[in-house]
XYZ file of C-alpha atoms in Angstrom:
472
model
C 0.000 0.000 0.000
C 1.306 3.457 -0.977
C 0.296 6.579 0.951
C -0.008 9.674 -1.281
C 1.410 12.832 0.292
C -0.172 15.847 -1.403
C 1.563 19.190 -0.932
C -1.191 21.812 -1.088
C 0.104 24.828 0.794
C 1.717 26.864 -1.984
C 0.550 30.243 -3.254
C 2.218 30.736 -6.634
C 2.122 34.154 -8.285
C 2.971 33.329 -11.912
C -0.692 32.509 -12.659
C -2.017 35.820 -11.348
C -4.763 37.086 -11.508
C -6.434 33.650 -11.288
C -4.037 32.310 -8.636
C -3.638 34.490 -5.554
C -2.406 34.022 -2.018
C -5.953 33.796 -0.648
C -6.977 31.139 -3.212
C -4.031 29.633 -5.140
C -4.039 27.677 -8.377
C -4.250 24.166 -6.878
C -7.843 24.823 -5.799
C -8.900 26.206 -9.170
C -10.167 24.337 -12.273
C -7.290 25.430 -14.504
C -7.704 22.526 -16.962
C -11.122 20.868 -17.238
C -13.943 20.815 -14.684
C -12.020 19.566 -11.643
C -9.521 21.620 -9.693
C -5.843 20.696 -9.912
C -6.008 19.475 -6.311
C -8.992 17.237 -7.053
C -7.354 15.863 -10.194
C -4.169 15.101 -8.227
C -6.108 13.349 -5.461
C -8.076 11.307 -7.988
C -4.890 10.350 -9.853
C -3.301 9.059 -6.644
C -6.223 6.864 -5.631
C -7.570 3.408 -6.332
C -6.071 -0.046 -5.889
C -2.782 0.038 -4.013
C -3.227 3.567 -2.624
C -4.180 4.531 0.921
C -6.177 7.658 1.752
C -4.007 10.716 1.066
C -2.136 12.738 3.670
C -2.465 16.451 2.901
C 0.033 19.155 3.858
C -1.525 22.614 3.695
C -2.001 25.723 5.815
C -4.871 26.619 8.083
C -6.456 29.033 5.618
C -7.092 26.207 3.158
C -8.087 23.429 5.554
C -11.805 23.492 4.825
C -11.237 23.958 1.089
C -9.159 20.752 1.103
C -11.820 18.653 2.830
C -14.654 20.176 0.811
C -12.934 19.504 -2.519
C -12.037 15.937 -1.514
C -15.613 15.288 -0.400
C -16.886 16.560 -3.763
C -15.019 13.738 -5.536
C -15.988 11.118 -2.962
C -12.689 10.964 -1.057
C -11.652 11.353 2.561
C -8.157 12.308 3.741
C -6.064 9.973 5.844
C -4.858 13.093 7.659
C -4.583 16.835 7.059
C -1.431 18.329 8.584
C -1.607 22.102 8.949
C 1.639 24.038 8.541
C 1.748 27.146 10.775
C 3.838 28.893 8.083
C 5.338 28.047 4.715
C 8.764 26.427 5.091
C 9.184 24.998 1.556
C 9.044 21.287 0.778
C 11.731 19.750 3.017
C 10.097 20.398 6.432
C 6.663 19.472 5.040
C 7.870 16.127 3.663
C 9.791 15.351 6.845
C 6.686 16.084 8.934
C 4.628 13.674 6.811
C 7.323 10.983 7.093
C 7.551 11.328 10.872
C 3.761 11.182 11.177
C 3.586 7.999 9.056
C 6.574 6.381 10.787
C 4.765 6.504 14.126
C 2.567 3.619 12.928
C 4.674 2.058 10.175
C 8.305 3.036 9.497
C 8.236 0.919 6.327
C 5.232 2.778 4.882
C 5.810 3.890 1.285
C 5.181 7.584 0.584
C 4.408 8.996 -2.863
C 5.049 12.731 -2.503
C 3.477 14.972 -5.128
C 2.627 18.641 -5.592
C -1.127 19.134 -5.938
C -0.957 21.630 -8.807
C 0.591 19.545 -11.609
C -1.098 18.054 -14.671
C -0.491 14.426 -15.695
C -3.037 13.495 -18.390
C -2.252 9.744 -18.504
C -2.907 8.470 -14.974
C -2.554 4.827 -16.025
C 0.936 5.406 -17.435
C 1.874 7.260 -14.270
C 0.668 4.355 -12.109
C 2.885 2.010 -14.135
C 5.857 4.308 -13.580
C 5.145 4.351 -9.840
C 4.892 0.554 -9.779
C 8.277 0.262 -11.487
C 9.832 2.327 -8.697
C 8.308 0.374 -5.793
C 10.991 -2.375 -5.549
C 13.765 0.240 -5.331
C 11.824 2.207 -2.704
C 11.280 -0.949 -0.637
C 15.030 -1.539 -0.782
C 15.770 1.827 0.785
C 16.311 3.908 -2.348
C 14.924 7.407 -2.802
C 13.018 7.391 -6.081
C 12.180 10.456 -8.143
C 10.400 10.704 -11.479
C 11.926 12.398 -14.510
C 9.800 13.472 -17.453
C 11.003 12.825 -20.994
C 11.318 16.313 -22.524
C 9.399 17.079 -25.711
C 10.942 20.512 -26.229
C 14.027 22.459 -25.075
C 12.381 24.025 -22.013
C 14.360 26.684 -20.132
C 11.832 27.012 -17.291
C 12.464 23.571 -15.752
C 15.342 21.982 -13.873
C 16.772 18.766 -15.327
C 18.006 15.406 -14.048
C 21.136 14.070 -15.728
C 21.232 10.253 -15.676
C 24.251 7.973 -15.826
C 22.873 6.305 -18.978
C 20.382 6.869 -21.780
C 16.838 6.803 -20.451
C 15.347 5.775 -23.798
C 16.631 2.205 -23.501
C 15.489 1.684 -19.925
C 12.212 0.806 -18.248
C 13.133 0.978 -14.568
C 15.006 3.206 -12.147
C 18.332 4.671 -13.334
C 21.008 6.157 -11.066
C 21.254 9.957 -11.111
C 24.474 11.677 -12.103
C 23.515 15.214 -11.093
C 20.825 17.864 -10.881
C 20.941 20.612 -13.519
C 19.543 24.089 -12.820
C 17.299 25.824 -15.335
C 19.448 26.036 -18.495
C 19.822 28.558 -21.288
C 18.210 27.796 -24.657
C 21.327 26.254 -26.235
C 21.960 23.956 -23.280
C 18.267 22.994 -23.121
C 18.332 21.984 -26.781
C 21.440 19.858 -26.239
C 19.989 18.168 -23.159
C 16.680 17.548 -24.891
C 18.507 15.593 -27.611
C 20.897 13.696 -25.326
C 18.543 11.020 -24.006
C 20.226 11.296 -20.604
C 18.384 14.384 -19.377
C 14.847 14.458 -18.002
C 12.746 17.237 -16.557
C 12.709 17.292 -12.757
C 9.031 16.741 -11.859
C 9.468 17.058 -8.081
C 7.579 13.812 -7.412
C 9.141 11.245 -5.040
C 8.637 7.704 -3.772
C 10.381 6.299 -0.696
C 9.727 4.643 2.650
C 9.173 6.786 5.708
C 12.245 5.388 7.447
C 14.470 5.874 4.364
C 13.681 9.562 4.003
C 13.983 10.151 7.763
C 17.409 8.487 7.644
C 18.354 10.727 4.716
C 17.402 13.799 6.734
C 19.457 12.504 9.659
C 22.479 12.276 7.373
C 22.117 15.328 5.128
C 19.834 17.813 6.918
C 20.048 17.027 10.646
C 19.253 20.646 11.528
C 15.628 20.006 10.507
C 15.072 16.936 12.660
C 14.651 18.525 16.085
C 12.209 21.323 15.170
C 10.088 19.195 12.831
C 10.044 16.255 15.230
C 8.909 18.601 18.006
C 6.288 20.168 15.727
C 4.795 16.733 15.016
C 5.089 15.486 18.624
C 3.374 18.607 19.968
C 0.776 18.798 17.190
C -2.773 19.596 18.301
C -5.911 17.947 16.954
C -8.520 20.477 15.807
C -11.819 19.444 14.164
C -10.218 16.512 12.401
C -7.093 18.433 11.399
C -3.634 18.178 12.955
C -2.065 21.557 13.693
C 1.728 21.311 13.795
C 3.191 23.163 16.762
C 3.918 26.756 15.628
C 6.782 27.446 18.039
C 8.769 24.388 17.004
C 7.857 24.852 13.329
C 9.221 28.392 13.355
C 12.670 26.985 14.128
C 12.723 24.838 10.968
C 14.871 26.088 8.095
C 12.990 27.114 4.959
C 14.504 24.838 2.300
C 13.439 22.592 -0.571
C 13.745 18.812 -0.471
C 16.141 18.939 -3.445
C 18.618 21.215 -1.696
C 18.215 19.613 1.730
C 18.492 15.946 0.748
C 18.139 14.870 -2.868
C 21.179 16.625 -4.335
C 23.366 15.062 -1.616
C 22.062 11.504 -1.509
C 23.881 8.674 -3.352
C 20.734 6.549 -2.977
C 18.644 8.597 -5.409
C 17.396 6.835 -8.557
C 15.182 8.138 -11.350
C 12.198 6.494 -13.042
C 11.726 7.927 -16.571
C 8.168 8.938 -17.414
C 7.011 9.775 -20.936
C 3.267 10.040 -20.338
C 3.020 13.837 -20.390
C 3.382 16.280 -17.530
C 3.225 19.990 -16.765
C 3.726 21.923 -13.557
C 1.514 24.719 -14.944
C 4.180 27.103 -13.754
C 3.057 30.003 -15.936
C 0.346 31.017 -18.386
C 2.326 29.712 -21.353
C 2.264 26.246 -19.765
C -1.503 26.595 -19.310
C -1.880 27.575 -22.978
C -0.043 24.451 -24.118
C -2.170 22.242 -21.847
C -5.550 23.551 -23.029
C -7.333 22.239 -26.140
C -6.000 24.090 -29.163
C -2.971 25.421 -27.286
C -0.362 23.341 -29.065
C -1.907 24.283 -32.412
C -1.801 27.980 -31.581
C -4.824 29.532 -29.861
C -6.351 28.348 -26.577
C -9.684 29.712 -25.371
C -11.242 29.343 -21.930
C -14.568 30.666 -20.676
C -16.358 33.484 -22.470
C -13.595 34.093 -25.022
C -13.531 34.701 -28.783
C -10.475 34.844 -31.055
C -10.483 36.371 -34.545
C -7.356 35.939 -36.683
C -5.197 35.225 -33.637
C -2.100 33.033 -33.368
C -0.115 31.477 -30.514
C -2.278 33.154 -27.863
C -4.386 32.409 -24.797
C -7.678 34.198 -24.124
C -9.425 33.329 -20.860
C -12.395 34.867 -19.049
C -13.233 33.849 -15.474
C -16.482 35.824 -15.439
C -19.443 34.425 -17.408
C -20.770 37.945 -17.818
C -17.499 39.314 -19.200
C -16.652 38.411 -22.804
C -13.018 38.729 -23.880
C -12.400 39.168 -27.617
C -9.039 39.139 -29.338
C -8.509 40.383 -32.900
C -5.269 39.887 -34.794
C -3.278 38.926 -31.705
C -0.029 36.979 -31.908
C 1.846 35.623 -28.911
C -0.447 37.247 -26.334
C -1.760 36.069 -22.967
C -5.008 37.809 -21.926
C -6.751 36.799 -18.697
C -9.930 38.576 -17.543
C -11.177 38.402 -13.955
C -14.020 40.398 -12.358
C -11.511 42.665 -10.607
C -8.330 42.495 -12.725
C -7.138 41.910 -16.300
C -3.710 40.631 -17.363
C -2.346 41.242 -20.869
C 1.181 40.021 -21.557
C 3.499 38.809 -24.272
C 3.573 35.023 -23.890
C 7.369 35.072 -23.909
C 7.155 37.061 -20.658
C 4.893 34.554 -18.841
C 7.525 33.906 -16.192
C 7.510 37.635 -15.322
C 3.879 37.839 -14.152
C 5.115 37.751 -10.562
C 6.530 41.236 -11.210
C 2.957 42.463 -11.645
C 2.068 41.039 -8.245
C 5.052 42.774 -6.663
C 4.075 46.080 -8.273
C 0.494 45.787 -7.005
C 1.684 44.882 -3.516
C 3.916 47.964 -3.503
C 0.850 50.181 -3.803
C -1.319 48.052 -1.485
C -3.735 46.952 -4.200
C -6.004 44.215 -2.872
C -5.967 42.409 -6.216
C -2.343 41.401 -5.575
C -3.266 38.755 -3.014
C -7.025 38.640 -2.437
C -9.388 36.634 -4.616
C -12.719 38.332 -5.424
C -14.629 35.307 -4.134
C -13.919 34.779 -0.425
C -14.145 31.091 0.536
C -15.194 30.192 4.062
C -15.799 26.857 5.857
C -19.537 27.225 5.278
C -19.413 28.330 1.610
C -18.371 31.594 -0.025
C -19.286 35.210 -0.670
C -18.373 37.930 -3.134
C -18.860 41.663 -3.135
C -21.127 42.864 -5.970
C -21.330 46.599 -5.309
C -19.538 48.839 -2.809
C -20.361 52.473 -2.175
C -20.338 55.139 0.521
C -21.807 53.497 3.652
C -23.233 50.454 1.803
C -22.136 47.145 0.288
C -24.017 44.422 -1.608
C -22.812 40.809 -1.446
C -23.828 37.457 -2.858
C -23.548 34.728 -0.216
C -23.731 30.958 -0.827
C -24.098 28.605 2.172
C -23.498 24.881 1.694
C -26.215 22.391 2.691
C -26.074 21.720 6.428
C -23.593 24.536 7.030
C -23.933 27.479 9.418
C -22.282 30.851 9.908
C -21.076 31.769 13.376
C -23.354 33.335 15.974
C -22.159 36.932 15.736
C -22.873 40.634 15.967
C -21.490 43.845 14.442
C -20.634 47.196 15.988
C -20.906 49.318 12.862
C -23.352 47.822 10.367
C -26.867 46.545 9.886
C -27.758 43.876 7.314
C -30.700 42.995 5.119
C -30.824 39.418 3.768
C -32.875 38.467 0.690
C -33.075 34.725 -0.070
C -33.004 33.943 -3.799
C -32.461 30.160 -3.623
C -33.091 27.610 -0.872
C -34.213 28.157 2.703
C -32.394 29.979 5.496
C -32.811 29.361 9.215
C -32.109 32.764 10.739
C -31.535 33.568 14.410
C -31.886 37.230 15.473
C -31.434 37.667 19.210
C -34.144 35.403 20.743
C -36.130 34.841 17.539
C -35.653 32.018 14.992
C -37.228 32.297 11.527
C -37.305 30.228 8.346
C -36.786 32.534 5.370
C -37.496 31.066 1.927
C -37.047 32.234 -1.657
C -38.243 35.792 -2.369
C -38.441 36.559 1.365
C -36.162 38.807 3.381
C -35.175 39.604 6.953
C -33.535 42.625 8.617
C -30.613 42.325 11.075
C -30.357 45.521 13.181
C -26.982 46.918 14.177
C -25.743 45.124 17.297
C -28.190 42.198 17.053
C -26.790 38.744 17.809
C -27.548 36.652 14.733
C -26.773 33.494 12.827
C -27.656 32.055 9.417
C -27.939 28.304 8.742
C -28.812 26.208 5.710
C -31.067 23.379 6.926
C -31.826 22.202 3.393
C -30.332 19.817 0.833
C -29.434 22.416 -1.798
C -27.082 25.433 -1.596
C -28.593 28.533 -0.010
C -28.044 31.717 -2.031
C -28.902 35.156 -0.724
C -28.186 38.794 -1.397
C -26.894 40.744 1.582
C -27.183 44.520 1.733
C -24.947 46.076 4.402
C -25.319 49.652 5.615
C -23.194 51.478 8.160
C -20.154 53.629 8.803
C -17.682 50.704 8.597
C -18.153 47.548 6.488
C -14.884 45.666 7.013
C -14.821 41.896 7.565
C -13.078 42.419 10.906
C -16.216 44.002 12.393
C -17.364 40.638 13.748
C -17.822 39.504 17.338
C -18.197 35.700 17.390
C -20.067 34.017 20.233
C -20.284 30.472 18.856
C -18.702 28.866 15.827
C -18.872 25.245 14.696
C -15.560 25.734 12.885
C -13.703 26.903 16.017
C -12.690 30.245 14.551
C -11.706 33.049 16.907
């Protein structure tokens, strides 16, 4: 049995404005109907796989369980990182957690934001690496390159990968190359893209940390030992975790270990590291123009047009080599050769405190989500969606009153000592200072329009009295 370890705590900026710190790309349907996280979890499931162990941060904990539930899966555990420390501490924490019950447990470590179209071929590659992993080797997976890519790191093997079907010893890691070197490596047969996916036993990777990164053992071990259970999640101890070095698994262990072997994989892979990678992965992208959402292209070439708002049509005319992404609150237009530079836009927006730099227009909460529709002087209009069986906290506000209009489903509303059922086309008023709660007792999502009025409308104007999600 193999335990998938899904790393789901990242917040990449190269896919802005769709991927933001408050709601990063792994939880978004970048390719197809499912999110990247859901597709990764589904790919690492079935015969021979245990329930996945998820590494993420507290902000995403309910998103993780909700998205797994939507595809009929349950996590084996969800470990919450108090802060991002890169991949090495996260992987070590998962290994130590697994080793408590079974030191020989096999771990398949994978980012949750990659695309691997051929799951069956990937399963075969994993199976070919199992004997080596059971024998104490650290196994990684190298992707056969189909182009001279300068945006990926490479794995140089000791022999030609094209004549092999099993693990091959690694000669060295190669940093992102220039175009000439990438072309040469692409043709060599001994160089594969570094996919950042690993297979090993819990005790083998712990032993590797003991040898090559001993400075991580004490803080991560303490963080796991002092972890606190919270509503089905496991919160790693923040004090101990803060002492862990921020470092990748490659730098901490893999580049130093003589026990690393590589399984070649030719079934297709992308880390979706920028919008150009997304363009190539979408239908029509390899032929030239990729469209997503409400998008129309007229006489365009080698471009991506994507709209994330069904009411906002994006139209390109005579474009060549352009990336255009339309969101309700931000639009990106860039030369596709500059896809790797999108993070500069995020930095520029952060420098002037623009909310679009980090905050997604739809705010996801444990009970559902909301989005602001209109904001003006002393008023705000929101759309709120509450999942079946979910409930907002019992709360009050110092500075605003609220008017709720139900447009779908039924709301159970508490206002001070009164409880009311409010159905479609009905409304209820929440006076300033009233202690109130909204619940969805039904079987379908509850949708309502909230009109706020008052001198201050910030989300921090909330006093919580009770909360089923244990929020402060």
